[in-house]
């Protein structure tokens, strides 16, 4: 089960993102910003497209995660206004962990809390909420 963080920001101009070849959903710019912001501290893979938005993979405290993002933006919207964003963190677990209910993802997961605090502490991110 993934955990999500919702927020608003005008920090990114999603109209300049490369097109998602699967579905016309935006969100790439947040992941690219995270890769640059955390370079040297956290190794995050190159973003890739998915039908629900964009994702990257990373390792955090010995666990593997998929992080994803999407922005609510439609043609005709002003890309310079605050947009609503959804950021998700999903912990990858082995078959054995799933079978025995071990190492589950939760709102108290270290990786999830790391990103939540990162968004909360940055003044460019508004109305940061866990959903």
Short mmCIF file of N, CA, C and O in Angstrom, two decimals:
data_model
loop_
_atom_site.label_atom_id
_atom_site.label_comp_id
_atom_site.label_asym_id
_atom_site.label_seq_id
_atom_site.Cartn_x
_atom_site.Cartn_y
_atom_site.Cartn_z
N UNK A 1 0.83 -1.17 0.00
CA UNK A 1 0.00 0.00 0.00
C UNK A 1 0.88 1.24 0.00
O UNK A 1 1.85 1.33 0.75
N UNK A 2 0.57 2.20 -0.82
CA UNK A 2 1.37 3.41 -0.89
C UNK A 2 0.82 4.47 0.06
O UNK A 2 -0.30 4.38 0.52
N UNK A 3 1.65 5.44 0.35
CA UNK A 3 1.27 6.60 1.15
C UNK A 3 1.39 7.83 0.26
O UNK A 3 2.31 7.91 -0.56
N UNK A 4 0.47 8.77 0.41
CA UNK A 4 0.48 9.95 -0.46
C UNK A 4 0.56 11.24 0.34
O UNK A 4 0.08 11.33 1.46
N UNK A 5 1.18 12.22 -0.31
CA UNK A 5 1.29 13.57 0.22
C UNK A 5 0.70 14.50 -0.83
O UNK A 5 1.08 14.43 -2.00
N UNK A 6 -0.22 15.33 -0.43
CA UNK A 6 -0.85 16.30 -1.32
C UNK A 6 -0.33 17.69 -0.93
O UNK A 6 -0.18 17.98 0.25
N UNK A 7 -0.10 18.53 -1.92
CA UNK A 7 0.35 19.90 -1.65
C UNK A 7 0.07 20.77 -2.86
O UNK A 7 -0.33 20.28 -3.93
N UNK A 8 0.30 22.06 -2.69
CA UNK A 8 0.18 23.02 -3.79
C UNK A 8 1.51 23.76 -3.92
O UNK A 8 2.18 24.03 -2.92
N UNK A 9 1.87 24.05 -5.16
CA UNK A 9 3.06 24.85 -5.41
C UNK A 9 2.97 25.47 -6.80
O UNK A 9 2.32 24.94 -7.70
N UNK A 10 3.64 26.61 -6.94
CA UNK A 10 3.79 27.25 -8.26
C UNK A 10 5.25 27.19 -8.68
O UNK A 10 5.69 27.91 -9.56
N UNK A 11 5.99 26.30 -8.06
CA UNK A 11 7.43 26.19 -8.26
C UNK A 11 7.82 25.65 -9.64
O UNK A 11 8.92 25.92 -10.11
N UNK A 12 6.95 24.90 -10.28
CA UNK A 12 7.29 24.22 -11.53
C UNK A 12 6.35 24.66 -12.66
O UNK A 12 5.15 24.80 -12.45
N UNK A 13 6.91 24.83 -13.84
CA UNK A 13 6.12 25.11 -15.03
C UNK A 13 5.92 23.80 -15.78
O UNK A 13 6.75 23.41 -16.60
N UNK A 14 4.83 23.12 -15.49
CA UNK A 14 4.61 21.79 -16.06
C UNK A 14 4.38 21.84 -17.57
O UNK A 14 4.54 20.83 -18.25
N UNK A 15 4.02 23.00 -18.09
CA UNK A 15 3.80 23.11 -19.54
C UNK A 15 5.10 22.90 -20.33
O UNK A 15 5.06 22.64 -21.53
N UNK A 16 6.24 22.96 -19.64
CA UNK A 16 7.54 22.77 -20.30
C UNK A 16 8.07 21.34 -20.13
O UNK A 16 9.15 21.03 -20.62
N UNK A 17 7.32 20.49 -19.45
CA UNK A 17 7.74 19.10 -19.29
C UNK A 17 7.65 18.36 -20.61
O UNK A 17 6.81 18.68 -21.45
N UNK A 18 8.50 17.33 -20.75
CA UNK A 18 8.35 16.48 -21.92
C UNK A 18 7.06 15.69 -21.76
O UNK A 18 6.59 15.44 -20.65
N UNK A 19 6.50 15.30 -22.86
CA UNK A 19 5.20 14.64 -22.86
C UNK A 19 5.29 13.22 -22.29
O UNK A 19 6.21 12.48 -22.57
N UNK A 20 4.31 12.88 -21.48
CA UNK A 20 4.16 11.52 -20.99
C UNK A 20 3.61 10.70 -22.16
O UNK A 20 2.51 10.96 -22.62
N UNK A 21 4.37 9.71 -22.67
CA UNK A 21 3.94 8.98 -23.86
C UNK A 21 2.79 8.00 -23.62
O UNK A 21 2.20 7.51 -24.57
N UNK A 22 2.46 7.75 -22.36
CA UNK A 22 1.40 6.80 -22.04
C UNK A 22 0.07 7.51 -21.83
O UNK A 22 -0.97 7.06 -22.30
N UNK A 23 0.11 8.61 -21.11
CA UNK A 23 -1.09 9.34 -20.74
C UNK A 23 -0.70 10.80 -20.53
O UNK A 23 0.33 11.06 -19.92
N UNK A 24 -1.46 11.75 -21.00
CA UNK A 24 -1.04 13.15 -20.87
C UNK A 24 -1.19 13.69 -19.45
O UNK A 24 -2.04 14.52 -19.15
N UNK A 25 -0.35 13.18 -18.54
CA UNK A 25 -0.36 13.60 -17.14
C UNK A 25 1.00 14.22 -16.83
O UNK A 25 2.04 13.72 -17.25
N UNK A 26 0.97 15.29 -16.05
CA UNK A 26 2.18 16.02 -15.69
C UNK A 26 2.68 15.58 -14.32
O UNK A 26 1.96 14.97 -13.55
N UNK A 27 3.92 15.90 -14.03
CA UNK A 27 4.51 15.55 -12.73
C UNK A 27 6.01 15.32 -12.79
O UNK A 27 6.66 15.16 -11.77
N UNK A 28 6.55 15.29 -13.98
CA UNK A 28 7.97 15.04 -14.18
C UNK A 28 8.86 16.06 -13.49
O UNK A 28 9.89 15.71 -12.90
N UNK A 29 8.48 17.32 -13.52
CA UNK A 29 9.36 18.39 -13.00
C UNK A 29 9.63 18.24 -11.51
O UNK A 29 10.73 18.55 -11.05
N UNK A 30 8.69 17.75 -10.73
CA UNK A 30 8.92 17.53 -9.30
C UNK A 30 9.99 16.47 -9.09
O UNK A 30 10.91 16.65 -8.29
N UNK A 31 9.90 15.36 -9.83
CA UNK A 31 10.89 14.29 -9.68
C UNK A 31 12.28 14.73 -10.14
O UNK A 31 13.28 14.39 -9.51
N UNK A 32 12.34 15.51 -11.20
CA UNK A 32 13.64 16.03 -11.65
C UNK A 32 14.23 16.97 -10.60
O UNK A 32 15.43 16.95 -10.33
N UNK A 33 13.38 17.80 -9.99
CA UNK A 33 13.84 18.70 -8.93
C UNK A 33 14.36 17.89 -7.74
O UNK A 33 15.43 18.21 -7.20
N UNK A 34 13.63 16.85 -7.33
CA UNK A 34 14.07 16.02 -6.22
C UNK A 34 15.42 15.36 -6.51
O UNK A 34 16.29 15.31 -5.64
N UNK A 35 15.61 14.86 -7.73
CA UNK A 35 16.89 14.23 -8.10
C UNK A 35 18.03 15.22 -7.94
O UNK A 35 19.09 14.88 -7.41
N UNK A 36 17.83 16.45 -8.40
CA UNK A 36 18.88 17.47 -8.29
C UNK A 36 19.06 17.93 -6.85
O UNK A 36 20.18 18.11 -6.38
N UNK A 37 17.97 18.14 -6.15
CA UNK A 37 18.00 18.63 -4.77
C UNK A 37 18.70 17.64 -3.84
O UNK A 37 19.40 18.04 -2.91
N UNK A 38 18.52 16.35 -4.07
CA UNK A 38 19.04 15.32 -3.17
C UNK A 38 20.31 14.63 -3.70
O UNK A 38 20.80 13.70 -3.07
N UNK A 39 20.82 15.12 -4.82
CA UNK A 39 22.02 14.53 -5.42
C UNK A 39 23.16 14.51 -4.40
O UNK A 39 23.42 15.49 -3.73
N UNK A 40 23.80 13.36 -4.30
CA UNK A 40 24.88 13.20 -3.33
C UNK A 40 24.39 12.67 -1.99
O UNK A 40 25.18 12.15 -1.21
N UNK A 41 23.12 12.82 -1.70
CA UNK A 41 22.54 12.33 -0.44
C UNK A 41 21.66 11.11 -0.64
O UNK A 41 21.58 10.24 0.22
N UNK A 42 20.98 11.09 -1.78
CA UNK A 42 20.03 10.02 -2.07
C UNK A 42 20.07 9.74 -3.57
O UNK A 42 19.93 10.66 -4.37
N UNK A 43 20.29 8.51 -3.93
CA UNK A 43 20.37 8.11 -5.34
C UNK A 43 18.97 7.77 -5.85
O UNK A 43 18.37 6.80 -5.41
N UNK A 44 18.47 8.59 -6.76
CA UNK A 44 17.13 8.41 -7.33
C UNK A 44 17.28 8.15 -8.82
O UNK A 44 18.00 8.87 -9.52
N UNK A 45 16.59 7.13 -9.34
CA UNK A 45 16.70 6.79 -10.76
C UNK A 45 16.08 7.88 -11.64
O UNK A 45 15.32 8.73 -11.17
N UNK A 46 16.41 7.82 -12.91
CA UNK A 46 15.83 8.72 -13.91
C UNK A 46 14.31 8.53 -13.92
O UNK A 46 13.82 7.41 -13.91
N UNK A 47 13.53 9.63 -13.96
CA UNK A 47 12.07 9.49 -14.01
C UNK A 47 11.60 8.77 -15.27
O UNK A 47 12.20 8.90 -16.34
N UNK A 48 10.52 8.04 -15.12
CA UNK A 48 9.91 7.34 -16.24
C UNK A 48 8.40 7.54 -16.16
O UNK A 48 7.84 7.81 -15.09
N UNK A 49 7.73 7.36 -17.29
CA UNK A 49 6.29 7.58 -17.39
C UNK A 49 5.50 6.35 -16.98
O UNK A 49 5.95 5.21 -17.17
N UNK A 50 4.33 6.60 -16.46
CA UNK A 50 3.36 5.57 -16.09
C UNK A 50 1.99 6.13 -16.47
O UNK A 50 1.87 7.32 -16.73
N UNK A 51 0.97 5.31 -16.51
CA UNK A 51 -0.33 5.82 -16.92
C UNK A 51 -0.94 6.78 -15.90
O UNK A 51 -1.80 7.58 -16.23
N UNK A 52 -0.47 6.78 -14.66
CA UNK A 52 -0.99 7.67 -13.62
C UNK A 52 -0.08 8.88 -13.36
O UNK A 52 -0.37 9.70 -12.51
N UNK A 53 1.04 8.98 -14.08
CA UNK A 53 1.96 10.11 -13.89
C UNK A 53 3.39 9.71 -14.17
O UNK A 53 3.69 9.10 -15.18
N UNK A 54 4.29 10.04 -13.24
CA UNK A 54 5.72 9.80 -13.40
C UNK A 54 6.27 9.14 -12.13
O UNK A 54 5.74 9.36 -11.04
N UNK A 55 7.33 8.34 -12.27
CA UNK A 55 7.89 7.66 -11.11
C UNK A 55 9.40 7.54 -11.21
O UNK A 55 9.99 7.66 -12.28
N UNK A 56 10.02 7.31 -10.06
CA UNK A 56 11.44 6.99 -9.93
C UNK A 56 11.55 5.89 -8.87
O UNK A 56 10.61 5.64 -8.13
N UNK A 57 12.73 5.30 -8.81
CA UNK A 57 12.99 4.30 -7.78
C UNK A 57 14.19 4.75 -6.96
O UNK A 57 15.06 5.49 -7.46
N UNK A 58 14.26 4.30 -5.71
CA UNK A 58 15.37 4.66 -4.84
C UNK A 58 15.48 3.64 -3.72
O UNK A 58 14.56 2.86 -3.47
N UNK A 59 16.62 3.67 -3.08
CA UNK A 59 16.88 2.85 -1.89
C UNK A 59 16.99 3.80 -0.71
O UNK A 59 17.63 4.86 -0.81
N UNK A 60 16.34 3.44 0.40
CA UNK A 60 16.38 4.27 1.60
C UNK A 60 16.43 3.35 2.81
O UNK A 60 15.53 2.52 2.99
N UNK A 61 17.47 3.49 3.61
CA UNK A 61 17.65 2.69 4.82
C UNK A 61 17.45 1.19 4.57
O UNK A 61 16.76 0.50 5.32
N UNK A 62 18.01 0.69 3.47
CA UNK A 62 17.98 -0.73 3.17
C UNK A 62 16.72 -1.24 2.50
O UNK A 62 16.60 -2.43 2.24
N UNK A 63 15.77 -0.37 2.24
CA UNK A 63 14.54 -0.77 1.55
C UNK A 63 14.46 -0.10 0.19
O UNK A 63 15.00 0.99 -0.01
N UNK A 64 13.77 -0.73 -0.74
CA UNK A 64 13.57 -0.16 -2.07
C UNK A 64 12.18 0.45 -2.16
O UNK A 64 11.21 -0.12 -1.66
N UNK A 65 12.12 1.61 -2.83
CA UNK A 65 10.88 2.37 -2.94
C UNK A 65 10.64 2.82 -4.36
O UNK A 65 11.58 3.03 -5.13
N UNK A 66 9.40 3.03 -4.65
CA UNK A 66 8.97 3.71 -5.87
C UNK A 66 8.33 5.01 -5.39
O UNK A 66 7.49 4.98 -4.48
N UNK A 67 8.78 6.13 -5.95
CA UNK A 67 8.13 7.41 -5.66
C UNK A 67 7.48 7.89 -6.95
O UNK A 67 8.00 7.66 -8.04
N UNK A 68 6.34 8.51 -6.83
CA UNK A 68 5.63 8.96 -8.00
C UNK A 68 5.01 10.33 -7.79
O UNK A 68 4.77 10.74 -6.66
N UNK A 69 4.75 11.01 -8.90
CA UNK A 69 4.12 12.32 -8.79
C UNK A 69 3.21 12.59 -9.98
O UNK A 69 3.42 12.08 -11.09
N UNK A 70 2.20 13.39 -9.70
CA UNK A 70 1.35 13.91 -10.77
C UNK A 70 0.82 15.27 -10.34
O UNK A 70 0.66 15.54 -9.15
N UNK A 71 0.61 16.13 -11.32
CA UNK A 71 0.10 17.47 -11.08
C UNK A 71 -1.23 17.62 -11.79
O UNK A 71 -1.42 17.10 -12.89
N UNK A 72 -2.16 18.30 -11.14
CA UNK A 72 -3.46 18.56 -11.74
C UNK A 72 -3.34 19.80 -12.62
O UNK A 72 -3.37 20.92 -12.14
N UNK A 73 -3.19 19.56 -13.91
CA UNK A 73 -3.03 20.64 -14.88
C UNK A 73 -3.71 20.21 -16.17
O UNK A 73 -3.48 19.10 -16.66
N UNK A 74 -4.55 21.08 -16.69
CA UNK A 74 -5.22 20.80 -17.95
C UNK A 74 -4.90 21.90 -18.95
O UNK A 74 -4.58 23.02 -18.57
N UNK A 75 -4.97 21.55 -20.20
CA UNK A 75 -4.73 22.53 -21.26
C UNK A 75 -5.62 23.74 -21.02
O UNK A 75 -6.80 23.62 -20.74
N UNK A 76 -5.01 24.91 -21.09
CA UNK A 76 -5.75 26.15 -20.85
C UNK A 76 -5.52 26.71 -19.45
O UNK A 76 -5.75 27.89 -19.22
N UNK A 77 -5.08 25.86 -18.50
CA UNK A 77 -4.75 26.34 -17.16
C UNK A 77 -3.48 27.18 -17.24
O UNK A 77 -2.64 26.98 -18.11
N UNK A 78 -3.32 28.11 -16.32
CA UNK A 78 -2.12 28.94 -16.25
C UNK A 78 -1.04 28.17 -15.49
O UNK A 78 -1.19 27.90 -14.29
N UNK A 79 0.06 27.79 -16.16
CA UNK A 79 1.10 27.00 -15.50
C UNK A 79 1.85 27.78 -14.41
O UNK A 79 2.60 27.19 -13.64
N UNK A 80 1.66 29.09 -14.35
CA UNK A 80 2.35 29.89 -13.34
C UNK A 80 1.57 30.00 -12.04
O UNK A 80 2.09 30.53 -11.06
N UNK A 81 0.34 29.54 -12.02
CA UNK A 81 -0.46 29.54 -10.79
C UNK A 81 -0.13 28.30 -9.97
O UNK A 81 0.43 27.33 -10.48
N UNK A 82 -0.52 28.33 -8.71
CA UNK A 82 -0.32 27.16 -7.87
C UNK A 82 -1.12 25.99 -8.42
O UNK A 82 -2.29 26.13 -8.76
N UNK A 83 -0.45 24.85 -8.51
CA UNK A 83 -1.09 23.62 -8.96
C UNK A 83 -1.17 22.65 -7.80
O UNK A 83 -0.33 22.67 -6.90
N UNK A 84 -2.17 21.79 -7.85
CA UNK A 84 -2.27 20.71 -6.87
C UNK A 84 -1.40 19.55 -7.34
O UNK A 84 -1.41 19.20 -8.51
N UNK A 85 -0.69 18.95 -6.41
CA UNK A 85 0.20 17.83 -6.68
C UNK A 85 -0.11 16.67 -5.76
O UNK A 85 -0.56 16.86 -4.63
N UNK A 86 0.16 15.47 -6.25
CA UNK A 86 0.11 14.26 -5.43
C UNK A 86 1.45 13.58 -5.56
O UNK A 86 1.94 13.35 -6.68
N UNK A 87 2.05 13.29 -4.42
CA UNK A 87 3.34 12.60 -4.37
C UNK A 87 3.11 11.31 -3.60
O UNK A 87 2.53 11.34 -2.51
N UNK A 88 3.53 10.19 -4.16
CA UNK A 88 3.31 8.92 -3.48
C UNK A 88 4.63 8.20 -3.22
O UNK A 88 5.59 8.35 -3.96
N UNK A 89 4.63 7.43 -2.14
CA UNK A 89 5.77 6.61 -1.76
C UNK A 89 5.25 5.19 -1.58
O UNK A 89 4.32 4.95 -0.81
N UNK A 90 5.85 4.26 -2.30
CA UNK A 90 5.43 2.86 -2.24
C UNK A 90 6.65 2.00 -1.94
O UNK A 90 7.64 2.05 -2.66
N UNK A 91 6.59 1.23 -0.85
CA UNK A 91 7.70 0.35 -0.46
C UNK A 91 7.60 -0.96 -1.22
O UNK A 91 6.53 -1.58 -1.27
N UNK A 92 8.70 -1.36 -1.81
CA UNK A 92 8.76 -2.65 -2.51
C UNK A 92 9.10 -3.73 -1.49
O UNK A 92 10.06 -3.59 -0.75
N UNK A 93 8.29 -4.78 -1.45
CA UNK A 93 8.51 -5.86 -0.48
C UNK A 93 8.64 -7.18 -1.21
O UNK A 93 8.06 -7.38 -2.27
N UNK A 94 9.39 -8.08 -0.60
CA UNK A 94 9.56 -9.42 -1.18
C UNK A 94 8.27 -10.21 -1.01
O UNK A 94 7.41 -9.87 -0.20
N UNK A 95 8.19 -11.29 -1.75
CA UNK A 95 7.02 -12.18 -1.64
C UNK A 95 6.88 -12.69 -0.21
O UNK A 95 5.79 -12.72 0.35
N UNK A 96 7.99 -13.05 0.39
CA UNK A 96 7.98 -13.57 1.77
C UNK A 96 7.49 -12.50 2.75
O UNK A 96 6.71 -12.79 3.66
N UNK A 97 7.95 -11.27 2.58
CA UNK A 97 7.48 -10.17 3.44
C UNK A 97 5.98 -9.97 3.30
O UNK A 97 5.27 -9.76 4.30
N UNK A 98 5.50 -10.03 2.07
CA UNK A 98 4.06 -9.88 1.84
C UNK A 98 3.29 -11.04 2.45
O UNK A 98 2.24 -10.86 3.09
N UNK A 99 3.80 -12.25 2.26
CA UNK A 99 3.14 -13.46 2.75
C UNK A 99 2.99 -13.44 4.28
O UNK A 99 1.94 -13.80 4.81
N UNK A 100 4.04 -12.96 4.97
CA UNK A 100 4.03 -12.95 6.43
C UNK A 100 3.66 -11.58 7.02
O UNK A 100 3.75 -11.38 8.23
N UNK A 101 3.25 -10.65 6.16
CA UNK A 101 2.82 -9.34 6.65
C UNK A 101 3.93 -8.52 7.28
O UNK A 101 3.68 -7.73 8.19
N UNK A 102 5.13 -8.65 6.79
CA UNK A 102 6.29 -7.95 7.36
C UNK A 102 6.67 -6.72 6.52
O UNK A 102 6.39 -6.65 5.33
N UNK A 103 7.33 -5.76 7.19
CA UNK A 103 7.93 -4.60 6.52
C UNK A 103 6.91 -3.78 5.72
O UNK A 103 7.20 -3.29 4.64
N UNK A 104 5.71 -3.64 6.25
CA UNK A 104 4.64 -2.93 5.55
C UNK A 104 4.90 -1.43 5.48
O UNK A 104 5.54 -0.85 6.35
N UNK A 105 4.36 -0.83 4.45
CA UNK A 105 4.43 0.62 4.29
C UNK A 105 3.42 1.25 5.25
O UNK A 105 2.32 0.74 5.42
N UNK A 106 3.84 2.37 5.86
CA UNK A 106 2.94 3.09 6.75
C UNK A 106 3.28 4.57 6.74
O UNK A 106 4.32 4.97 6.20
N UNK A 107 2.44 5.37 7.35
CA UNK A 107 2.68 6.81 7.43
C UNK A 107 3.85 7.14 8.35
O UNK A 107 4.32 8.27 8.36
N UNK A 108 4.35 6.15 9.11
CA UNK A 108 5.50 6.37 9.98
C UNK A 108 6.80 5.83 9.36
O UNK A 108 7.85 5.84 10.00
N UNK A 109 6.72 5.37 8.11
CA UNK A 109 7.89 4.86 7.41
C UNK A 109 8.93 5.97 7.26
O UNK A 109 8.59 7.12 6.93
N UNK A 110 10.20 5.64 7.46
CA UNK A 110 11.28 6.62 7.41
C UNK A 110 11.38 7.36 6.08
O UNK A 110 11.57 8.58 6.05
N UNK A 111 11.24 6.64 4.97
CA UNK A 111 11.32 7.27 3.65
C UNK A 111 10.15 8.24 3.43
O UNK A 111 10.32 9.35 2.95
N UNK A 112 8.97 7.80 3.82
CA UNK A 112 7.79 8.64 3.69
C UNK A 112 7.95 9.92 4.52
O UNK A 112 7.69 11.03 4.04
N UNK A 113 8.39 9.77 5.76
CA UNK A 113 8.58 10.93 6.63
C UNK A 113 9.67 11.87 6.11
O UNK A 113 9.56 13.09 6.23
N UNK A 114 10.71 11.29 5.49
CA UNK A 114 11.77 12.10 4.90
C UNK A 114 11.19 13.07 3.86
O UNK A 114 11.47 14.27 3.89
N UNK A 115 10.39 12.54 2.94
CA UNK A 115 9.82 13.39 1.89
C UNK A 115 8.76 14.35 2.44
O UNK A 115 8.69 15.51 2.04
N UNK A 116 7.96 13.89 3.38
CA UNK A 116 6.95 14.75 3.99
C UNK A 116 7.62 15.96 4.63
O UNK A 116 7.20 17.10 4.42
N UNK A 117 8.67 15.73 5.41
CA UNK A 117 9.39 16.83 6.06
C UNK A 117 10.08 17.73 5.05
O UNK A 117 10.11 18.95 5.22
N UNK A 118 10.60 17.16 3.99
CA UNK A 118 11.23 17.95 2.94
C UNK A 118 10.24 18.95 2.34
O UNK A 118 10.55 20.13 2.18
N UNK A 119 9.02 18.48 2.06
CA UNK A 119 7.99 19.37 1.51
C UNK A 119 7.51 20.38 2.55
O UNK A 119 7.31 21.55 2.25
N UNK A 120 7.31 19.93 3.79
CA UNK A 120 6.82 20.82 4.84
C UNK A 120 7.80 21.94 5.15
O UNK A 120 7.40 23.07 5.45
N UNK A 121 9.09 21.65 5.06
CA UNK A 121 10.11 22.64 5.42
C UNK A 121 10.42 23.62 4.29
O UNK A 121 11.05 24.65 4.52
N UNK A 122 9.99 23.31 3.07
CA UNK A 122 10.25 24.19 1.94
C UNK A 122 9.09 25.18 1.81
O UNK A 122 7.95 24.77 1.61
N UNK A 123 9.36 26.49 1.90
CA UNK A 123 8.28 27.48 1.84
C UNK A 123 7.55 27.53 0.48
O UNK A 123 6.48 28.14 0.39
N UNK A 124 8.11 26.90 -0.56
CA UNK A 124 7.45 26.88 -1.87
C UNK A 124 6.32 25.86 -1.94
O UNK A 124 5.54 25.87 -2.90
N UNK A 125 6.22 24.98 -0.94
CA UNK A 125 5.17 23.97 -0.91
C UNK A 125 4.13 24.37 0.13
O UNK A 125 4.47 24.58 1.30
N UNK A 126 2.89 24.50 -0.28
CA UNK A 126 1.81 24.97 0.58
C UNK A 126 0.80 23.85 0.82
O UNK A 126 0.65 22.96 0.00
N UNK A 127 0.11 23.94 1.94
CA UNK A 127 -0.98 23.02 2.28
C UNK A 127 -0.54 21.55 2.17
O UNK A 127 -1.25 20.72 1.61
N UNK A 128 0.62 21.24 2.71
CA UNK A 128 1.14 19.87 2.68
C UNK A 128 0.28 19.01 3.61
O UNK A 128 0.14 19.31 4.79
N UNK A 129 -0.31 17.96 3.04
CA UNK A 129 -1.21 17.07 3.79
C UNK A 129 -0.96 15.62 3.42
O UNK A 129 -0.73 15.31 2.25
N UNK A 130 -1.06 14.76 4.40
CA UNK A 130 -1.00 13.32 4.18
C UNK A 130 -2.40 12.83 3.91
O UNK A 130 -3.34 13.19 4.62
N UNK A 131 -2.55 12.02 2.87
CA UNK A 131 -3.89 11.49 2.55
C UNK A 131 -3.87 9.99 2.54
O UNK A 131 -2.87 9.35 2.38
#
